[in-house]
Short mmCIF file of C-alpha atoms (C1' of nucleotides) in Angstrom, two decimals:
data_model
loop_
_atom_site.label_atom_id
_atom_site.label_comp_id
_atom_site.label_asym_id
_atom_site.label_seq_id
_atom_site.Cartn_x
_atom_site.Cartn_y
_atom_site.Cartn_z
CA MET A 18 -47.76 -23.15 -2.46
CA PRO A 19 -47.93 -24.99 -5.75
CA ASP A 20 -45.43 -27.65 -6.47
CA SER A 21 -43.39 -26.66 -9.41
CA PRO A 22 -42.00 -28.91 -12.05
CA LEU A 23 -38.51 -27.98 -12.94
CA PRO A 24 -38.05 -26.32 -16.24
CA ALA A 25 -36.31 -28.60 -18.62
CA GLU A 26 -33.84 -26.16 -20.02
CA HIS A 27 -33.58 -22.59 -20.87
CA SER A 28 -33.68 -21.03 -24.24
CA HIS A 29 -30.08 -21.78 -25.05
CA GLY A 30 -30.40 -25.42 -24.33
CA SER A 31 -28.25 -25.72 -21.25
CA PRO A 32 -29.94 -27.72 -18.51
CA LEU A 33 -31.32 -25.78 -15.57
CA ARG A 34 -30.15 -26.75 -12.14
CA ARG A 35 -32.58 -27.36 -9.34
CA ARG A 36 -32.71 -24.45 -6.94
CA PRO A 37 -35.50 -24.98 -4.47
CA CYS A 38 -37.13 -22.14 -2.61
CA ASP A 39 -35.59 -21.74 0.84
CA PHE A 40 -39.03 -21.22 2.34
CA CYS A 41 -41.21 -23.96 0.88
CA ASN A 42 -38.38 -26.10 -0.50
CA LYS A 43 -40.72 -27.10 -3.32
CA SER A 44 -41.01 -24.42 -5.90
CA THR A 45 -38.16 -23.16 -7.96
CA ALA A 46 -36.55 -20.13 -6.38
CA LEU A 47 -36.60 -17.15 -8.70
CA LEU A 48 -35.83 -14.27 -6.38
CA TYR A 49 -33.08 -13.50 -3.93
CA CYS A 50 -33.60 -11.44 -0.79
CA ARG A 51 -30.30 -10.08 0.42
CA ALA A 52 -31.62 -8.99 3.76
CA ASP A 53 -32.91 -12.48 4.47
CA ASN A 54 -30.08 -14.16 2.59
CA ALA A 55 -32.73 -16.36 1.08
CA LYS A 56 -33.80 -17.71 -2.29
CA LEU A 57 -37.54 -17.56 -2.75
CA CYS A 58 -40.21 -18.41 -5.25
CA LEU A 59 -42.70 -15.68 -6.09
CA SER A 60 -45.40 -17.05 -3.87
CA CYS A 61 -43.20 -17.41 -0.81
CA ASP A 62 -41.67 -14.05 -1.48
CA ARG A 63 -45.07 -12.49 -1.21
CA GLU A 64 -45.88 -14.52 1.88
CA VAL A 65 -42.65 -13.67 3.63
CA HIS A 66 -42.47 -10.03 2.72
CA SER A 67 -46.05 -9.09 3.41
CA THR A 68 -45.94 -10.02 7.07
CA ASN A 69 -45.02 -6.58 8.31
CA GLN A 70 -43.99 -3.16 7.15
CA LEU A 71 -40.33 -3.74 7.68
CA PHE A 72 -40.12 -6.87 5.61
CA THR A 73 -41.79 -5.15 2.69
CA LYS A 74 -38.74 -2.97 2.49
CA HIS A 75 -36.40 -5.84 1.75
CA THR A 76 -34.87 -5.47 -1.66
CA ARG A 77 -35.30 -8.50 -3.84
CA SER A 78 -33.68 -9.28 -7.12
CA LEU A 79 -33.85 -12.02 -9.66
CA LEU A 80 -31.66 -14.95 -8.74
CA CYS A 81 -28.40 -15.23 -10.65
CA ASP A 82 -28.59 -17.81 -13.42
CA GLY A 83 -24.92 -18.50 -13.05
CA CYS A 84 -24.31 -19.34 -9.43
CA ASP A 85 -27.91 -19.63 -8.22
CA SER A 86 -26.87 -18.06 -4.96
CA SER A 87 -26.59 -14.34 -5.52
CA PRO A 88 -28.86 -11.53 -6.58
CA ALA A 89 -28.66 -10.82 -10.28
CA SER A 90 -27.57 -7.36 -11.21
CA ILE A 91 -26.77 -7.71 -14.90
CA PHE A 92 -29.00 -8.86 -17.71
CA CYS A 93 -27.34 -10.22 -20.84
CA SER A 94 -29.85 -10.13 -23.65
CA THR A 95 -27.42 -11.88 -25.95
CA ASP A 96 -27.38 -14.99 -23.78
CA ALA A 97 -30.82 -14.29 -22.27
CA VAL A 98 -29.53 -14.77 -18.76
CA VAL A 99 -29.35 -12.70 -15.61
CA HIS A 100 -26.10 -12.72 -13.67
CA CYS A 101 -24.64 -11.40 -10.48
CA GLN A 102 -21.60 -9.22 -10.91
CA ASN A 103 -19.18 -12.04 -10.29
CA CYS A 104 -20.78 -14.41 -12.78
CA ASP A 105 -21.12 -11.61 -15.26
CA TRP A 106 -17.44 -10.88 -14.97
CA GLU A 107 -16.52 -14.51 -15.36
CA THR A 108 -18.78 -15.02 -18.34
CA HIS A 109 -18.00 -11.89 -20.22
CA ASN A 110 -14.30 -11.77 -19.66
CA LYS A 111 -13.61 -15.27 -20.84
CA SER A 112 -11.85 -15.14 -24.12
CA ASN A 113 -13.14 -18.48 -25.27
CA SER A 114 -16.71 -18.48 -24.13
CA ASN A 115 -18.86 -20.68 -26.30
CA SER A 116 -22.15 -19.34 -25.05
CA ASN A 117 -22.59 -17.42 -28.21
CA SER A 118 -20.88 -17.01 -31.46
CA SER A 119 -20.19 -13.37 -30.72
CA SER A 120 -17.46 -12.22 -28.39
CA PRO A 121 -18.73 -12.26 -24.79
CA ALA A 122 -17.27 -8.85 -24.20
CA THR A 123 -19.59 -7.41 -26.82
CA HIS A 124 -22.76 -8.97 -25.45
CA ASP A 125 -25.59 -6.59 -24.96
CA ARG A 126 -25.86 -6.27 -21.20
CA ARG A 127 -27.77 -3.97 -18.96
CA PRO A 128 -27.97 -3.36 -15.25
CA LEU A 129 -30.82 -4.86 -13.31
CA GLU A 130 -32.66 -3.28 -10.44
CA GLY A 131 -34.28 -4.97 -7.52
CA PHE A 132 -37.65 -4.15 -6.10
CA THR A 133 -39.16 -3.65 -2.69
CA GLY A 134 -42.60 -3.68 -1.20
CA CYS A 135 -45.29 -6.22 -1.79
CA PRO A 136 -46.07 -5.70 -5.46
CA SER A 137 -49.24 -6.93 -7.04
CA VAL A 138 -49.13 -9.29 -9.98
CA THR A 139 -49.58 -6.28 -12.18
CA ASP A 140 -46.57 -4.64 -10.67
CA LEU A 141 -44.57 -7.83 -10.89
CA LEU A 142 -45.37 -8.10 -14.56
CA SER A 143 -43.92 -4.68 -15.00
CA ILE A 144 -40.99 -5.19 -12.67
CA LEU A 145 -39.98 -8.49 -14.21
CA GLY A 146 -40.34 -7.24 -17.75
CA PHE A 147 -43.59 -8.79 -18.88
CA GLU A 148 -45.22 -5.49 -19.59
CA ASP A 149 -46.39 -6.64 -22.97
CA LEU A 150 -48.05 -9.67 -21.46
CA SER A 151 -51.49 -8.52 -20.41
CA LYS A 152 -52.75 -9.65 -17.08
CA LYS A 153 -55.74 -11.03 -18.83
CA GLY A 154 -53.46 -12.97 -21.06
CA LEU A 155 -51.60 -14.22 -18.05
CA LEU A 156 -54.79 -15.63 -16.65
CA LEU A 157 -56.42 -16.82 -19.81
CA CYS A 158 -53.56 -18.10 -21.85
CA GLY A 159 -53.54 -21.72 -20.95
CA SER A 160 -51.25 -22.53 -23.75
CA CYS A 161 -48.60 -20.51 -22.06
CA GLU A 162 -48.11 -23.37 -19.71
CA GLU A 163 -46.72 -25.39 -22.50
CA GLY A 164 -44.50 -22.54 -23.46
CA SER A 165 -46.23 -21.94 -26.73
CA ASP A 166 -47.00 -18.31 -26.22
CA SER A 167 -44.78 -15.48 -27.17
CA TYR A 168 -43.23 -15.52 -23.74
CA GLY A 169 -42.82 -19.23 -23.69
CA SER A 170 -39.79 -21.23 -24.44
CA GLY A 171 -39.22 -19.76 -27.81
CA ASP A 172 -35.76 -18.66 -28.57
CA LYS A 173 -36.59 -15.19 -29.66
CA PHE A 174 -36.20 -12.39 -27.23
CA PRO A 175 -37.85 -9.39 -28.82
CA ASP A 176 -36.98 -5.85 -28.11
CA TYR A 177 -39.03 -5.63 -24.98
CA LEU A 178 -36.05 -7.18 -23.31
CA VAL A 179 -34.53 -3.82 -22.66
CA TRP A 180 -34.28 -3.16 -19.04
CA ASP A 181 -35.05 0.13 -17.46
CA THR A 182 -31.96 0.80 -15.48
CA PRO A 183 -31.82 2.44 -12.11
CA SER A 184 -30.96 6.06 -12.22
CA PHE A 185 -29.03 5.78 -9.02
CA VAL A 186 -26.70 3.38 -7.33
CA SER A 187 -28.22 2.05 -4.20
CA LEU A 188 -26.27 1.10 -1.15
CA ASP A 189 -27.00 -2.48 -2.10
CA ASP A 190 -24.55 -1.99 -4.88
CA LEU A 191 -21.82 -1.38 -2.38
CA ILE A 192 -22.25 -4.84 -1.01
CA VAL A 193 -20.73 -7.68 -2.91
CA SER A 194 -22.57 -10.94 -2.89
CA SER A 195 -21.12 -13.30 -0.38
CA GLY A 196 -21.38 -16.57 -2.16
CA SER A 197 -18.70 -16.07 -4.71
CA GLU A 198 -15.01 -16.48 -4.58
CA HIS A 199 -14.02 -13.08 -5.81
CA ASN A 200 -15.43 -9.63 -5.97
CA TYR A 201 -14.92 -8.48 -9.49
CA GLN A 202 -16.85 -5.54 -10.68
CA ALA A 203 -19.05 -5.94 -13.68
CA MET A 204 -17.36 -4.32 -16.61
CA GLY A 205 -18.64 -2.57 -19.63
CA VAL A 206 -22.31 -2.42 -18.80
CA PRO A 207 -24.00 0.11 -21.03
CA PRO A 208 -25.72 2.72 -18.92
CA LEU A 209 -29.15 4.17 -19.08
CA PRO A 210 -31.04 2.50 -21.86
CA LYS A 211 -34.13 4.35 -22.69
CA ASN A 212 -36.75 1.73 -23.17
CA ARG A 213 -38.77 0.90 -20.19
CA ASN A 214 -38.74 -2.82 -20.43
CA ALA A 215 -37.13 -5.41 -18.34
CA ALA A 216 -35.30 -8.65 -18.51
CA PHE A 217 -35.65 -12.20 -17.43
CA GLY A 218 -33.15 -14.95 -17.66
CA ALA A 219 -32.96 -18.66 -18.05
CA TYR A 220 -35.91 -19.32 -15.76
CA LYS A 221 -38.27 -17.26 -17.85
CA ASP A 222 -40.80 -20.06 -18.31
CA GLU A 223 -40.88 -20.77 -14.61
CA LEU A 224 -41.30 -17.08 -14.00
CA VAL A 225 -44.35 -16.98 -16.23
CA ARG A 226 -45.76 -20.07 -14.59
CA GLN A 227 -45.37 -18.69 -11.07
CA LEU A 228 -46.79 -15.36 -12.11
CA ARG A 229 -49.80 -17.18 -13.49
CA GLU A 230 -50.22 -19.10 -10.27
CA LEU A 231 -49.92 -15.87 -8.38
CA ALA A 232 -52.52 -14.22 -10.57
CA LYS A 233 -54.93 -17.11 -10.10
CA SER A 234 -54.63 -17.00 -6.36
CA ASP A 235 -54.73 -13.24 -6.16
CA PRO A 236 -58.10 -12.22 -4.74
CA ASN A 237 -57.64 -8.77 -6.21
CA VAL A 238 -57.75 -10.04 -9.73
CA ASP A 239 -60.79 -9.14 -11.71
CA GLY A 240 -61.14 -12.09 -13.98
CA ASP A 241 -63.51 -10.45 -16.43
CA GLU A 242 -61.31 -7.59 -17.35
CA GLY A 243 -58.05 -9.12 -16.40
CA ILE A 244 -57.44 -6.17 -14.15
CA ILE A 245 -55.36 -6.86 -11.16
CA LYS A 246 -55.89 -4.41 -8.40
CA PRO A 247 -52.82 -3.59 -6.44
CA ILE A 248 -52.69 -4.97 -2.99
CA ASN A 249 -51.11 -3.11 -0.19
CA ASP A 250 -47.82 -1.95 -1.56
CA GLU A 251 -48.04 1.38 0.06
CA PHE A 252 -44.80 2.66 1.40
CA GLN A 253 -44.89 3.74 4.98
CA PRO A 254 -41.73 5.34 6.24
CA ILE A 255 -40.73 3.50 9.35
CA ILE A 256 -39.80 6.69 11.12
CA ASN A 257 -43.30 7.91 10.87
CA MET A 258 -44.71 4.58 11.82
CA ALA A 259 -42.57 4.42 14.90
CA THR A 260 -43.20 7.93 15.95
CA THR A 261 -46.90 7.91 15.39
CA GLN A 262 -47.26 4.76 17.38
CA ASN A 263 -44.85 5.80 20.01
CA ASN A 264 -45.11 9.53 20.17
CA ARG A 265 -45.93 9.44 23.80
CA SER A 266 -42.60 8.16 24.97
CA SER A 267 -39.94 8.04 22.36
CA GLY A 268 -38.75 11.56 22.81
CA PHE A 269 -38.57 11.74 19.07
CA GLU A 270 -40.89 14.63 18.62
CA HIS A 271 -41.73 15.88 15.24
CA ASN A 272 -44.23 18.19 13.74
CA LYS A 273 -42.71 18.43 10.31
CA LEU A 274 -43.10 15.05 8.81
CA GLU A 275 -41.48 16.10 5.60
CA GLU A 276 -38.24 16.67 7.44
CA GLN A 277 -38.16 13.18 8.78
CA GLN A 278 -39.50 11.03 6.07
CA VAL A 279 -37.01 8.42 5.21
CA ALA A 280 -37.02 6.45 2.07
CA TYR A 281 -34.60 3.60 2.02
CA SER A 282 -34.14 0.14 0.81
CA SER A 283 -34.21 -2.78 3.13
CA ASN A 284 -30.55 -3.47 3.20
CA GLU A 285 -29.82 0.07 4.02
CA ALA A 286 -32.26 -0.15 6.84
CA ASN A 287 -31.11 -3.47 8.14
CA THR A 288 -27.45 -3.09 7.75
CA PHE A 289 -26.76 0.56 8.01
CA GLN A 290 -29.56 2.92 8.61
CA TRP A 291 -30.80 1.51 11.85
CA CYS A 292 -27.75 -0.15 13.28
CA PRO A 293 -25.39 2.07 15.14
CA ASP A 294 -23.17 -0.93 15.78
CA VAL A 295 -22.40 -1.45 12.17
CA CYS A 296 -22.07 2.22 11.48
CA ASP A 297 -19.65 2.56 14.32
CA ALA A 298 -17.66 -0.37 13.14
CA VAL A 299 -17.48 0.71 9.57
CA GLY A 300 -16.72 4.12 10.82
CA GLN A 301 -17.16 7.58 9.61
CA ASP A 302 -16.14 6.46 6.19
CA LEU A 303 -19.23 4.47 5.49
CA TYR A 304 -21.45 6.86 7.25
CA SER A 305 -20.21 9.86 5.38
CA ASP A 306 -20.41 7.93 2.15
CA GLN A 307 -23.99 7.19 2.85
CA LEU A 308 -24.77 10.77 3.65
CA HIS A 309 -22.91 12.13 0.69
CA ASN A 310 -24.77 9.80 -1.55
CA ALA A 311 -28.09 10.59 -0.01
CA THR A 312 -29.76 11.12 -3.31
CA GLU A 313 -28.40 7.93 -4.68
CA THR A 314 -29.49 5.82 -1.81
CA GLN A 315 -32.84 7.52 -1.49
CA CYS A 316 -31.98 8.25 2.08
CA ILE A 317 -33.40 11.62 2.88
CA VAL A 318 -32.63 12.52 6.41
CA PRO A 319 -31.50 15.90 7.62
CA VAL A 320 -28.00 15.48 8.93
CA GLU A 321 -28.90 16.92 12.27
CA LYS A 322 -31.63 14.33 12.60
CA ILE A 323 -29.48 11.30 12.10
CA ASP A 324 -28.37 11.09 15.65
CA THR A 325 -31.87 11.60 16.89
CA VAL A 326 -33.12 8.85 14.64
CA HIS A 327 -30.52 6.43 15.87
CA HIS A 328 -31.22 7.05 19.48
CA SER A 329 -34.95 6.99 19.11
CA ILE A 330 -34.86 3.58 17.53
CA THR A 331 -32.66 1.80 19.93
CA ALA A 332 -33.61 0.21 23.18
CA GLU A 333 -36.80 2.01 23.83
CA ASN A 334 -38.38 1.28 20.53
CA THR A 335 -37.27 -2.28 20.45
CA GLN A 336 -39.40 -2.79 23.50
CA VAL A 337 -42.37 -1.00 22.08
CA PHE A 338 -42.08 -2.63 18.68
CA PRO A 339 -40.43 -5.95 19.32
CA ASN A 340 -41.76 -7.50 16.13
CA ILE A 341 -40.11 -4.90 14.05
CA PHE A 342 -36.85 -4.07 15.66
CA VAL A 343 -35.92 -7.38 17.14
CA GLY A 344 -35.96 -8.76 13.65
CA VAL A 345 -33.62 -6.08 12.50
CA ARG A 346 -31.25 -6.67 15.35
CA GLU A 347 -31.07 -10.40 14.67
CA ILE A 348 -30.15 -9.81 11.10
CA ASN A 349 -27.54 -7.27 12.05
CA SER A 350 -25.88 -9.35 14.67
CA GLN A 351 -25.68 -12.39 12.44
CA GLU A 352 -24.54 -10.64 9.35
CA ARG A 353 -22.57 -7.77 10.72
CA GLU A 354 -19.16 -9.27 10.09
CA THR A 355 -20.15 -10.45 6.66
CA ALA A 356 -21.61 -7.11 5.77
CA LEU A 357 -18.51 -5.36 6.96
CA SER A 358 -16.16 -7.50 4.95
CA ARG A 359 -18.40 -7.26 1.94
CA TYR A 360 -18.43 -3.53 2.19
CA LYS A 361 -14.68 -3.30 2.53
CA GLU A 362 -14.08 -5.62 -0.38
CA LYS A 363 -16.57 -3.76 -2.47
CA LYS A 364 -14.93 -0.50 -1.66
CA LYS A 365 -11.59 -1.85 -2.77
CA SER A 366 -13.03 -2.78 -6.12
CA ARG A 367 -14.76 0.49 -6.79
CA ARG A 368 -14.12 1.94 -10.18
CA TYR A 369 -13.19 5.56 -10.21
CA ASP A 370 -12.17 5.73 -13.81
CA LYS A 371 -14.17 7.92 -16.08
CA HIS A 372 -17.02 6.29 -17.88
CA ILE A 373 -18.08 7.56 -21.28
CA ARG A 374 -21.81 7.42 -21.74
CA TYR A 375 -21.95 8.65 -25.28
CA GLU A 376 -19.06 7.73 -27.51
CA SER A 377 -20.31 10.06 -30.21
CA ARG A 378 -19.97 13.03 -27.91
CA LYS A 379 -16.48 12.00 -27.01
CA VAL A 380 -15.51 11.78 -30.66
CA ARG A 381 -16.94 15.19 -31.30
CA ALA A 382 -15.30 16.74 -28.27
CA GLU A 383 -11.95 15.35 -29.30
CA SER A 384 -12.27 16.78 -32.76
CA ARG A 385 -13.44 20.22 -31.75
CA ILE A 386 -11.30 23.30 -32.05
CA ARG A 387 -10.19 24.71 -28.71
CA ILE A 388 -8.80 27.95 -27.44
CA ARG A 389 -6.75 27.47 -24.31
CA GLY A 390 -8.47 24.20 -23.71
CA ARG A 391 -11.95 25.58 -24.04
CA PHE A 392 -14.28 24.81 -26.85
CA ALA A 393 -14.25 27.58 -29.37
CA LYS A 394 -17.24 28.95 -31.19
CA MET A 395 -17.30 28.03 -34.80
CA ASP A 396 -17.85 31.58 -35.95
CA ARG A 397 -14.82 32.76 -34.00
CA LEU A 398 -12.68 30.60 -36.21
CA ASP A 399 -13.56 32.78 -39.14
CA VAL A 400 -12.02 35.82 -37.51
"C1'" DC B 19 -52.73 6.26 -29.75
"C1'" DT B 20 -49.04 7.80 -32.79
"C1'" DG B 21 -45.97 10.93 -34.80
"C1'" DT B 22 -43.95 15.59 -34.91
"C1'" DT B 23 -42.15 19.76 -33.08
"C1'" DC B 24 -39.63 22.37 -29.95
"C1'" DA B 25 -37.50 24.13 -25.82
"C1'" DG B 26 -34.66 22.83 -22.17
"C1'" DT B 27 -30.97 19.75 -20.41
"C1'" DT B 28 -26.92 16.81 -20.66
"C1'" DG B 29 -22.34 15.35 -21.67
"C1'" DT B 30 -17.94 15.68 -23.90
"C1'" DG B 31 -12.16 16.92 -23.47
"C1'" DG B 32 -8.19 20.08 -22.74
"C1'" DC B 33 -6.44 23.85 -20.40
"C1'" DA B 34 -6.18 27.21 -16.56
"C1'" DT B 35 -6.89 28.00 -12.01
"C1'" DT B 36 -7.43 26.87 -7.26
"C1'" DC B 37 -6.77 24.01 -3.35
"C1'" DC B 38 -4.19 21.42 -0.19
"C1'" DG B 39 -0.63 18.45 1.55
"C1'" DT B 40 4.35 17.75 1.53
"C1'" DT B 41 9.06 19.16 1.28
"C1'" DT B 42 12.61 22.53 1.55
"C1'" DT B 43 14.69 26.67 3.25
"C1'" DA C 16 8.96 26.57 14.19
"C1'" DA C 17 7.51 29.36 10.47
"C1'" DA C 18 7.49 30.67 5.76
"C1'" DA C 19 8.20 29.62 1.03
"C1'" DA C 20 8.29 26.50 -2.75
"C1'" DC C 21 6.64 22.64 -4.98
"C1'" DG C 22 3.52 19.29 -7.01
"C1'" DG C 23 -0.52 16.60 -7.56
"C1'" DA C 24 -5.54 16.56 -7.38
"C1'" DA C 25 -9.81 18.81 -8.01
"C1'" DT C 26 -12.65 22.03 -10.28
"C1'" DG C 27 -14.57 25.28 -13.70
"C1'" DC C 28 -15.01 26.87 -18.24
"C1'" DC C 29 -16.21 26.70 -23.07
"C1'" DA C 30 -19.72 25.26 -27.56
"C1'" DC C 31 -22.86 22.45 -29.36
"C1'" DA C 32 -24.73 17.84 -30.87
"C1'" DA C 33 -27.42 14.60 -28.73
"C1'" DC C 34 -30.84 13.67 -25.75
"C1'" DT C 35 -35.28 14.25 -23.08
"C1'" DG C 36 -39.89 15.15 -22.25
"C1'" DA C 37 -43.87 18.04 -22.77
"C1'" DA C 38 -47.16 19.93 -25.94
"C1'" DC C 39 -49.64 19.55 -29.92
"C1'" DA C 40 -51.84 17.84 -34.31
#
DNA sequence: CTGTTCAGTTGTGGCATTCCGTTTT
DNA sequence: AAAAACGGAATGCCACAACTGAACA
């Protein structure tokens, strides 16, 4: 783990606070793992989350530039910072913010999405929004270390800073970060930008530096071509893993794998999907929410299988796969109360009001001629 | 690789209808 | 206790510009 000098300041001149990695306590933490409740640098993140299949499913996000203790979910390209929902609310609802000459409420902000698995440097470049920075350039551009490259400490954020937003709301989004004092919802975040680029905040330089270190140490990097071969980021549904390894005794028989494949993010797995305790406590409400939003949470489980899944992964499997399931249970028992309260608070602050995606369509709809409330054909008006 | 074309899909608001829980008879 | 009346919420419908993505030059 390389020791990391702290970045002096971010592009807007405000000094960066020290936020050491919870794992090595040396490097600057750039990511936040909600399942582990930990701040990690890129190197430690890879180390921690490549240890077994379950850990690769933890959802990680950029660390909030505001509070340094929550996963960022909003990127403000105007201020070039990433914020958690609470910090975003605070920043962009202040009437007298001096972060920029423009009104904070009009800042160009976009939702951020976390990532799972054990992505290669190539994937990280894409995930973190450095798609334009070639891997070769990452390795060869020594001047980048002084921040003199286009991704260095310059003030300009070109148009590649447009984040590809998630097309769904994961269950993570139902959980409010615990480190803040309130649970305000982020307001006014423009949905669904088209460009497939990402965002990085105040710690951009440190991000580049750690990516470079990662690329140097990555054995899969082909230095000649700058091609970084993906390491094992293959997704292996845990259901299948458990059943294939334990098909002799689990009683969870299956011949149709497609019926039982489960895609889910780590938090869903840790907090909800695999923990009957929490589900029971939260009650049918949460459970039905999760099922109703199956497509949003990427949880694809036939309803009739849910019970089977739960029972097949309880006591028996924890004995067969102690490394996997004991870890899950520890997390659940420690964080159950927190998760519950977070969920309840989050639910209270849900926004049910209608959200207009395209103002132009609204304007047109309002101005259209109607017959009994329905849009009328233009040619009918001539009659 | 870039730009253009084109077919298919999406989203927009007001009214009517349906559904369902509550109150009244 | 049962039926009727009431009222609020949810849903569907409509046309078409805007959007999306594939195919092609």
